[in-house]
mmCIF file of C-alpha atoms in Angstrom:
data_model
loop_
_atom_site.group_PDB
_atom_site.id
_atom_site.type_symbol
_atom_site.label_atom_id
_atom_site.label_comp_id
_atom_site.label_asym_id
_atom_site.label_seq_id
_atom_site.Cartn_x
_atom_site.Cartn_y
_atom_site.Cartn_z
ATOM 1 C CA MET A 293 125.405 119.864 148.272
ATOM 2 C CA ASP A 294 121.900 117.625 148.516
ATOM 3 C CA ILE A 295 122.466 114.685 146.645
ATOM 4 C CA SER A 296 119.309 112.946 148.244
ATOM 5 C CA ILE A 297 116.340 111.297 145.617
ATOM 6 C CA SER A 298 112.921 112.421 146.039
ATOM 7 C CA PRO A 299 110.782 108.902 146.709
ATOM 8 C CA SER A 300 108.532 110.104 143.185
ATOM 9 C CA ARG A 301 111.528 110.515 140.944
ATOM 10 C CA ILE A 302 113.268 106.332 142.080
ATOM 11 C CA PRO A 303 112.412 104.529 139.251
ATOM 12 C CA THR A 304 110.756 101.365 139.723
ATOM 13 C CA PRO A 305 111.771 97.800 137.273
ATOM 14 C CA ARG A 306 108.550 97.276 135.454
ATOM 15 C CA PRO A 307 106.805 94.389 135.040
ATOM 16 C CA GLU A 308 108.767 92.213 132.030
ATOM 17 C CA TRP A 309 105.829 90.200 131.161
ATOM 18 C CA VAL A 310 103.933 93.456 129.513
ATOM 19 C CA VAL A 311 106.757 94.541 128.245
ATOM 20 C CA ARG A 312 107.727 91.552 126.231
ATOM 21 C CA PHE A 313 103.565 91.224 125.506
ATOM 22 C CA ALA A 314 103.608 94.504 124.249
ATOM 23 C CA ARG A 315 106.804 94.205 122.214
ATOM 24 C CA VAL A 316 105.371 90.404 120.995
ATOM 25 C CA GLY A 317 101.619 92.198 119.690
ATOM 26 C CA LEU A 318 103.795 94.851 118.124
ATOM 27 C CA ILE A 319 106.215 92.392 116.139
ATOM 28 C CA ALA A 320 102.761 90.746 114.771
ATOM 29 C CA LYS A 321 100.855 94.117 113.728
ATOM 30 C CA GLY A 322 103.678 95.059 111.735
ATOM 31 C CA ILE A 323 103.627 91.759 110.593
ATOM 32 C CA VAL A 324 99.997 91.244 109.677
ATOM 33 C CA TYR A 325 100.269 94.848 107.877
ATOM 34 C CA CYS A 326 102.932 94.467 105.677
ATOM 35 C CA LEU A 327 101.078 91.619 104.223
ATOM 36 C CA VAL A 328 97.994 93.351 104.020
ATOM 37 C CA GLY A 329 100.117 95.549 102.703
ATOM 38 C CA ALA A 330 101.586 93.135 99.787
ATOM 39 C CA LEU A 331 98.260 91.316 99.000
ATOM 40 C CA ALA A 332 96.620 94.895 98.237
ATOM 41 C CA PHE A 333 99.777 95.965 96.159
ATOM 42 C CA MET A 334 99.248 92.401 94.308
ATOM 43 C CA ALA A 335 95.922 92.661 94.182
ATOM 44 C CA ALA A 336 96.612 96.600 92.553
ATOM 45 C CA PHE A 337 98.308 95.043 89.435
ATOM 46 C CA GLU A 338 96.894 91.880 89.189
ATOM 47 C CA LEU A 339 99.802 90.021 90.610
ATOM 48 C CA GLY A 340 100.189 86.693 91.400
ATOM 49 C CA GLY A 341 95.833 85.891 90.813
ATOM 50 C CA GLN A 342 94.953 88.229 93.803
ATOM 51 C CA SER A 343 92.204 90.625 94.590
ATOM 52 C CA THR A 344 91.321 93.374 96.936
ATOM 53 C CA GLU A 345 89.017 91.004 98.268
ATOM 54 C CA GLU A 346 91.523 88.410 99.647
ATOM 55 C CA ALA A 347 94.305 91.531 100.891
ATOM 56 C CA GLY A 348 92.139 92.566 103.866
ATOM 57 C CA LYS A 349 93.162 91.341 107.274
ATOM 58 C CA THR A 350 90.729 88.007 107.388
ATOM 59 C CA GLY A 351 92.151 87.053 104.393
ATOM 60 C CA VAL A 352 96.192 87.901 105.333
ATOM 61 C CA PHE A 353 95.273 85.038 107.831
ATOM 62 C CA GLN A 354 93.612 82.505 105.058
ATOM 63 C CA PHE A 355 97.010 83.627 102.766
ATOM 64 C CA ILE A 356 99.624 82.339 106.586
ATOM 65 C CA LEU A 357 97.826 79.215 106.466
ATOM 66 C CA GLU A 358 98.304 77.925 103.116
ATOM 67 C CA GLN A 359 102.689 78.777 103.883
ATOM 68 C CA PRO A 360 103.924 75.705 103.989
ATOM 69 C CA TYR A 361 104.546 75.381 108.071
ATOM 70 C CA GLY A 362 101.353 77.565 107.890
ATOM 71 C CA LYS A 363 99.550 76.124 110.849
ATOM 72 C CA VAL A 364 102.593 77.089 113.065
ATOM 73 C CA LEU A 365 103.280 80.574 111.414
ATOM 74 C CA LEU A 366 99.223 81.122 112.141
ATOM 75 C CA GLY A 367 99.514 80.504 115.414
ATOM 76 C CA ILE A 368 102.414 82.398 116.283
ATOM 77 C CA VAL A 369 100.768 85.345 114.964
ATOM 78 C CA THR A 370 97.424 84.807 116.646
ATOM 79 C CA ALA A 371 99.646 84.288 120.086
ATOM 80 C CA GLY A 372 101.235 87.967 118.515
ATOM 81 C CA MET A 373 97.656 89.710 118.684
ATOM 82 C CA LEU A 374 96.708 88.634 121.424
ATOM 83 C CA CYS A 375 99.810 89.930 123.515
ATOM 84 C CA TYR A 376 98.587 92.745 121.641
ATOM 85 C CA THR A 377 95.296 92.542 122.726
ATOM 86 C CA LEU A 378 96.453 92.239 126.640
ATOM 87 C CA TRP A 379 98.573 95.495 126.563
ATOM 88 C CA ARG A 380 96.076 97.431 125.213
ATOM 89 C CA PHE A 381 93.303 96.463 127.519
ATOM 90 C CA ILE A 382 96.567 97.113 130.386
ATOM 91 C CA GLN A 383 96.908 100.239 128.777
ATOM 92 C CA ALA A 384 92.670 101.320 129.320
ATOM 93 C CA PHE A 385 92.087 99.600 132.168
ATOM 94 C CA ARG A 386 95.762 100.684 134.693
ATOM 95 C CA ASP A 387 96.340 103.844 132.637
ATOM 96 C CA THR A 388 100.040 102.332 132.629
ATOM 97 C CA GLU A 389 100.444 105.449 130.453
ATOM 98 C CA GLU A 390 99.221 108.037 133.187
ATOM 99 C CA LYS A 391 96.963 109.506 130.764
ATOM 100 C CA GLY A 392 94.390 110.563 133.273
ATOM 101 C CA THR A 393 90.580 110.628 135.037
ATOM 102 C CA ASP A 394 89.854 114.486 132.539
ATOM 103 C CA ALA A 395 88.185 114.315 129.441
ATOM 104 C CA LYS A 396 91.089 114.201 126.910
ATOM 105 C CA GLY A 397 92.828 111.042 129.402
ATOM 106 C CA ILE A 398 89.667 108.599 129.369
ATOM 107 C CA GLY A 399 88.584 109.951 125.758
ATOM 108 C CA LYS A 400 92.549 108.210 125.023
ATOM 109 C CA ARG A 401 92.169 105.481 127.034
ATOM 110 C CA ILE A 402 88.999 104.288 125.382
ATOM 111 C CA GLY A 403 91.032 104.311 122.115
ATOM 112 C CA TYR A 404 93.645 101.965 123.868
ATOM 113 C CA ALA A 405 90.353 99.699 124.690
ATOM 114 C CA PHE A 406 88.735 100.208 121.193
ATOM 115 C CA SER A 407 91.756 98.748 119.712
ATOM 116 C CA GLY A 408 92.312 96.420 121.834
ATOM 117 C CA ALA A 409 88.942 94.791 121.100
ATOM 118 C CA VAL A 410 89.639 95.392 117.174
ATOM 119 C CA TYR A 411 92.728 93.653 117.224
ATOM 120 C CA GLY A 412 90.994 90.848 120.340
ATOM 121 C CA VAL A 413 88.664 90.258 117.486
ATOM 122 C CA LEU A 414 91.402 89.581 115.236
ATOM 123 C CA ALA A 415 92.817 87.549 116.782
ATOM 124 C CA PHE A 416 89.456 85.195 117.913
ATOM 125 C CA THR A 417 88.954 84.639 113.679
ATOM 126 C CA ALA A 418 92.751 83.568 112.714
ATOM 127 C CA ALA A 419 92.607 81.303 115.695
ATOM 128 C CA GLN A 420 88.545 79.772 114.369
ATOM 129 C CA LEU A 421 90.528 79.455 110.742
ATOM 130 C CA LEU A 422 93.243 77.920 113.018
ATOM 131 C CA LEU A 423 91.174 75.721 114.769
ATOM 132 C CA GLY A 424 88.913 74.930 110.841
ATOM 133 C CA ASN A 425 85.674 77.015 112.225
ATOM 134 C CA GLY A 426 85.794 78.688 109.084
ATOM 135 C CA GLY A 427 87.388 82.037 110.385
ATOM 136 C CA GLY A 428 84.436 83.596 111.678
ATOM 137 C CA GLY A 429 82.890 85.947 108.631
ATOM 138 C CA ASN A 430 84.754 88.163 107.284
ATOM 139 C CA GLY A 431 85.694 91.768 108.654
ATOM 140 C CA SER A 432 83.050 92.782 105.697
ATOM 141 C CA ASP A 433 80.619 90.940 107.875
ATOM 142 C CA SER A 434 81.856 92.277 111.140
ATOM 143 C CA ARG A 435 80.974 95.717 109.745
ATOM 144 C CA GLN A 436 78.018 95.188 108.474
ATOM 145 C CA THR A 437 76.870 93.035 111.238
ATOM 146 C CA LEU A 438 77.546 95.883 113.635
ATOM 147 C CA ALA A 439 75.860 98.335 110.957
ATOM 148 C CA ARG A 440 72.900 96.157 110.828
ATOM 149 C CA GLU A 441 72.859 95.602 114.293
ATOM 150 C CA LEU A 442 72.745 99.254 115.147
ATOM 151 C CA LEU A 443 70.553 100.140 112.505
ATOM 152 C CA SER A 444 67.695 98.634 113.763
ATOM 153 C CA GLN A 445 68.090 100.256 117.107
ATOM 154 C CA PRO A 446 66.394 103.660 117.387
ATOM 155 C CA PHE A 447 67.878 106.217 116.219
ATOM 156 C CA GLY A 448 69.644 103.796 114.107
ATOM 157 C CA GLN A 449 70.943 105.872 110.915
ATOM 158 C CA TRP A 450 71.919 108.696 114.047
ATOM 159 C CA LEU A 451 74.089 105.778 116.002
ATOM 160 C CA LEU A 452 75.789 104.068 113.096
ATOM 161 C CA GLY A 453 75.799 107.985 111.447
ATOM 162 C CA ALA A 454 78.457 108.384 115.027
ATOM 163 C CA VAL A 455 79.846 105.620 114.544
ATOM 164 C CA ALA A 456 81.204 106.896 110.720
ATOM 165 C CA VAL A 457 81.886 110.092 111.811
ATOM 166 C CA GLY A 458 84.256 108.332 114.939
ATOM 167 C CA THR A 459 85.819 106.238 112.735
ATOM 168 C CA MET A 460 86.912 109.257 109.927
ATOM 169 C CA ILE A 461 88.036 111.203 113.136
ATOM 170 C CA MET A 462 90.377 108.433 113.905
ATOM 171 C CA GLY A 463 91.344 107.877 110.521
ATOM 172 C CA ILE A 464 92.315 112.188 110.644
ATOM 173 C CA TYR A 465 94.291 111.959 113.779
ATOM 174 C CA GLN A 466 96.993 109.521 111.810
ATOM 175 C CA PHE A 467 97.552 112.755 109.771
ATOM 176 C CA TYR A 468 97.785 114.524 112.787
ATOM 177 C CA ARG A 469 100.260 112.317 114.384
ATOM 178 C CA ALA A 470 102.535 111.677 111.245
ATOM 179 C CA TYR A 471 102.835 115.715 110.009
ATOM 180 C CA SER A 472 103.404 116.778 114.493
ATOM 181 C CA GLY A 473 106.001 113.675 114.567
ATOM 182 C CA LYS A 474 103.790 111.942 117.868
ATOM 183 C CA TYR A 475 103.774 108.575 116.528
ATOM 184 C CA MET A 476 107.698 109.383 117.272
ATOM 185 C CA SER A 477 107.491 110.621 120.953
ATOM 186 C CA LYS A 478 108.585 107.435 122.563
ATOM 187 C CA VAL A 479 110.190 105.492 120.021
ATOM 188 C CA GLN A 480 114.599 105.868 121.006
ATOM 189 C CA ALA A 481 115.461 106.194 117.374
ATOM 190 C CA GLN A 482 119.132 106.479 119.128
ATOM 191 C CA GLN A 483 118.657 102.639 119.256
ATOM 192 C CA LEU A 484 118.770 102.962 115.487
ATOM 193 C CA LYS A 485 121.626 102.784 113.451
ATOM 194 C CA PRO A 486 122.263 106.762 111.768
ATOM 195 C CA GLU A 487 121.860 105.142 107.839
ATOM 196 C CA LEU A 488 119.101 103.628 108.489
ATOM 197 C CA ARG A 489 117.518 105.996 111.228
ATOM 198 C CA THR A 490 115.773 108.870 108.491
ATOM 199 C CA SER A 491 114.468 106.014 106.627
ATOM 200 C CA LEU A 492 112.431 104.714 109.304
ATOM 201 C CA VAL A 493 111.342 107.925 110.689
ATOM 202 C CA ARG A 494 110.003 108.319 107.143
ATOM 203 C CA ALA A 495 108.497 105.560 106.312
ATOM 204 C CA GLY A 496 106.335 105.501 109.949
ATOM 205 C CA MET A 497 105.296 108.919 108.458
ATOM 206 C CA VAL A 498 103.923 107.091 105.382
ATOM 207 C CA GLY A 499 102.653 104.445 107.184
ATOM 208 C CA TYR A 500 99.827 106.511 109.657
ATOM 209 C CA ILE A 501 99.279 108.929 106.780
ATOM 210 C CA ALA A 502 98.074 104.776 104.383
ATOM 211 C CA ARG A 503 96.169 104.043 107.364
ATOM 212 C CA GLY A 504 94.901 107.272 108.233
ATOM 213 C CA VAL A 505 93.571 107.116 104.702
ATOM 214 C CA VAL A 506 91.603 103.594 104.783
ATOM 215 C CA TRP A 507 89.853 104.655 108.129
ATOM 216 C CA LEU A 508 88.369 107.423 106.180
ATOM 217 C CA ILE A 509 87.914 105.455 103.224
ATOM 218 C CA ILE A 510 85.849 103.122 105.762
ATOM 219 C CA GLY A 511 84.148 105.750 108.263
ATOM 220 C CA TYR A 512 82.774 106.740 104.686
ATOM 221 C CA LEU A 513 81.549 103.798 103.858
ATOM 222 C CA LEU A 514 79.812 103.122 107.308
ATOM 223 C CA LEU A 515 77.915 107.589 106.770
ATOM 224 C CA ARG A 516 77.002 105.418 103.570
ATOM 225 C CA ALA A 517 75.953 102.737 104.879
ATOM 226 C CA ALA A 518 73.375 104.841 107.792
ATOM 227 C CA LEU A 519 72.968 107.338 105.858
ATOM 228 C CA THR A 520 71.174 104.758 102.768
ATOM 229 C CA SER A 521 70.397 102.907 106.103
ATOM 230 C CA ASN A 522 72.012 99.684 103.994
ATOM 231 C CA SER A 523 74.232 97.098 105.932
ATOM 232 C CA ARG A 524 75.710 95.758 103.156
ATOM 233 C CA GLU A 525 76.628 99.582 102.426
ATOM 234 C CA ALA A 526 79.519 99.027 105.495
ATOM 235 C CA GLY A 527 82.381 97.004 104.357
ATOM 236 C CA SER A 528 86.166 96.358 106.044
ATOM 237 C CA SER A 529 89.997 97.088 104.418
ATOM 238 C CA SER A 530 89.148 94.895 101.971
ATOM 239 C CA GLU A 531 85.965 97.234 100.825
ATOM 240 C CA ALA A 532 87.942 100.217 101.224
ATOM 241 C CA PHE A 533 91.029 98.855 98.631
ATOM 242 C CA GLN A 534 88.393 98.189 95.878
ATOM 243 C CA PHE A 535 86.737 101.258 96.268
ATOM 244 C CA MET A 536 90.307 102.872 95.989
ATOM 245 C CA GLU A 537 90.697 101.003 92.834
ATOM 246 C CA GLU A 538 88.010 101.660 91.423
ATOM 247 C CA ALA A 539 88.173 105.272 91.105
ATOM 248 C CA SER A 540 90.226 106.836 88.560
ATOM 249 C CA TYR A 541 94.051 105.405 88.356
ATOM 250 C CA GLY A 542 92.345 102.827 90.837
ATOM 251 C CA SER A 543 95.455 100.489 90.807
ATOM 252 C CA TYR A 544 98.885 103.162 90.750
ATOM 253 C CA LEU A 545 96.617 105.044 93.944
ATOM 254 C CA LEU A 546 95.882 101.711 95.553
ATOM 255 C CA GLY A 547 99.598 100.561 94.828
ATOM 256 C CA ILE A 548 100.625 103.385 96.225
ATOM 257 C CA LEU A 549 98.598 102.981 99.275
ATOM 258 C CA ALA A 550 99.570 99.095 99.668
ATOM 259 C CA LEU A 551 102.652 100.248 99.939
ATOM 260 C CA GLY A 552 102.456 103.083 102.892
ATOM 261 C CA LEU A 553 100.718 100.219 104.766
ATOM 262 C CA ILE A 554 103.873 97.898 104.149
ATOM 263 C CA CYS A 555 105.485 100.963 105.579
ATOM 264 C CA TYR A 556 103.170 101.620 108.600
ATOM 265 C CA GLY A 557 104.013 97.347 109.432
ATOM 266 C CA VAL A 558 107.960 98.080 108.935
ATOM 267 C CA PHE A 559 107.087 101.231 112.201
ATOM 268 C CA MET A 560 105.777 98.570 114.384
ATOM 269 C CA PHE A 561 109.101 96.348 114.190
ATOM 270 C CA VAL A 562 110.952 99.548 114.865
ATOM 271 C CA ARG A 563 108.715 100.200 117.429
ATOM 272 C CA ALA A 564 108.742 96.726 119.100
ATOM 273 C CA LYS A 565 113.199 96.946 119.169
ATOM 274 C CA CYS A 566 112.635 100.980 120.460
ATOM 275 C CA GLU A 567 109.634 102.014 122.305
ATOM 276 C CA VAL A 568 110.155 102.717 125.704
ATOM 277 C CA ILE A 569 106.625 101.101 127.283
ATOM 278 C CA SER A 570 105.349 102.216 129.997
ATOM 279 C CA THR A 571 103.973 100.526 132.849
ATOM 280 C CA LYS A 572 102.970 100.755 136.646
ATOM 281 C CA VAL A 573 100.651 97.180 136.673
#
């Protein structure tokens, strides 16, 4: 019997520093989403004097800074987001997930790079706040700046409209990931205790749905800015929370969404522990 192993089947050792970057980054992302969800829930029911303006990702940084040992805590979160940023760029430019160079693969890798860029900006914002430079503005300002820059270009309304549609497509994709189970594709759930496994898997589904809702609302706000040619109509997650709160039964809807975002944060911890990190660096 031939028991020889093809060279292509021999596993190669993974660079552990890349794996650590990924896991630390996922933990930092989980912390941010749990806090965003908690602050949004408090804002929904007017607990602790919180408002939707303070419930976005950048508002979370200020919240962390105001806690005991806040600078140390914010420094750790900032470092974690930098790790996440680098991991996403490695996925995009080194094609560690082996997505390839066809249209679908390039689209996936662009998505990784976009995710890295978003968290890179958040890490920069947190670092500015940590250094006492005012945090560099909030997420709403950054999206309004993007909208303003695009609207100033030839065919600016069309460009901003394309960004808005792309953002909403990303939101719909979150629903697809939730209902198809693709969010579990690389998570080794057997590592979880049986009594926790079902609950955490469901938390992931709820979390991706909640994240999809936020992306859809942000996309709608961008589309509204494009249609009215008014960059002030654009907004970030805090404006998305405010938009939802102003709807009928808005406090309850925002509260449910906030719990979903906490679920998403918890699932990031599951990913940090159980996800198979692919790399060929």
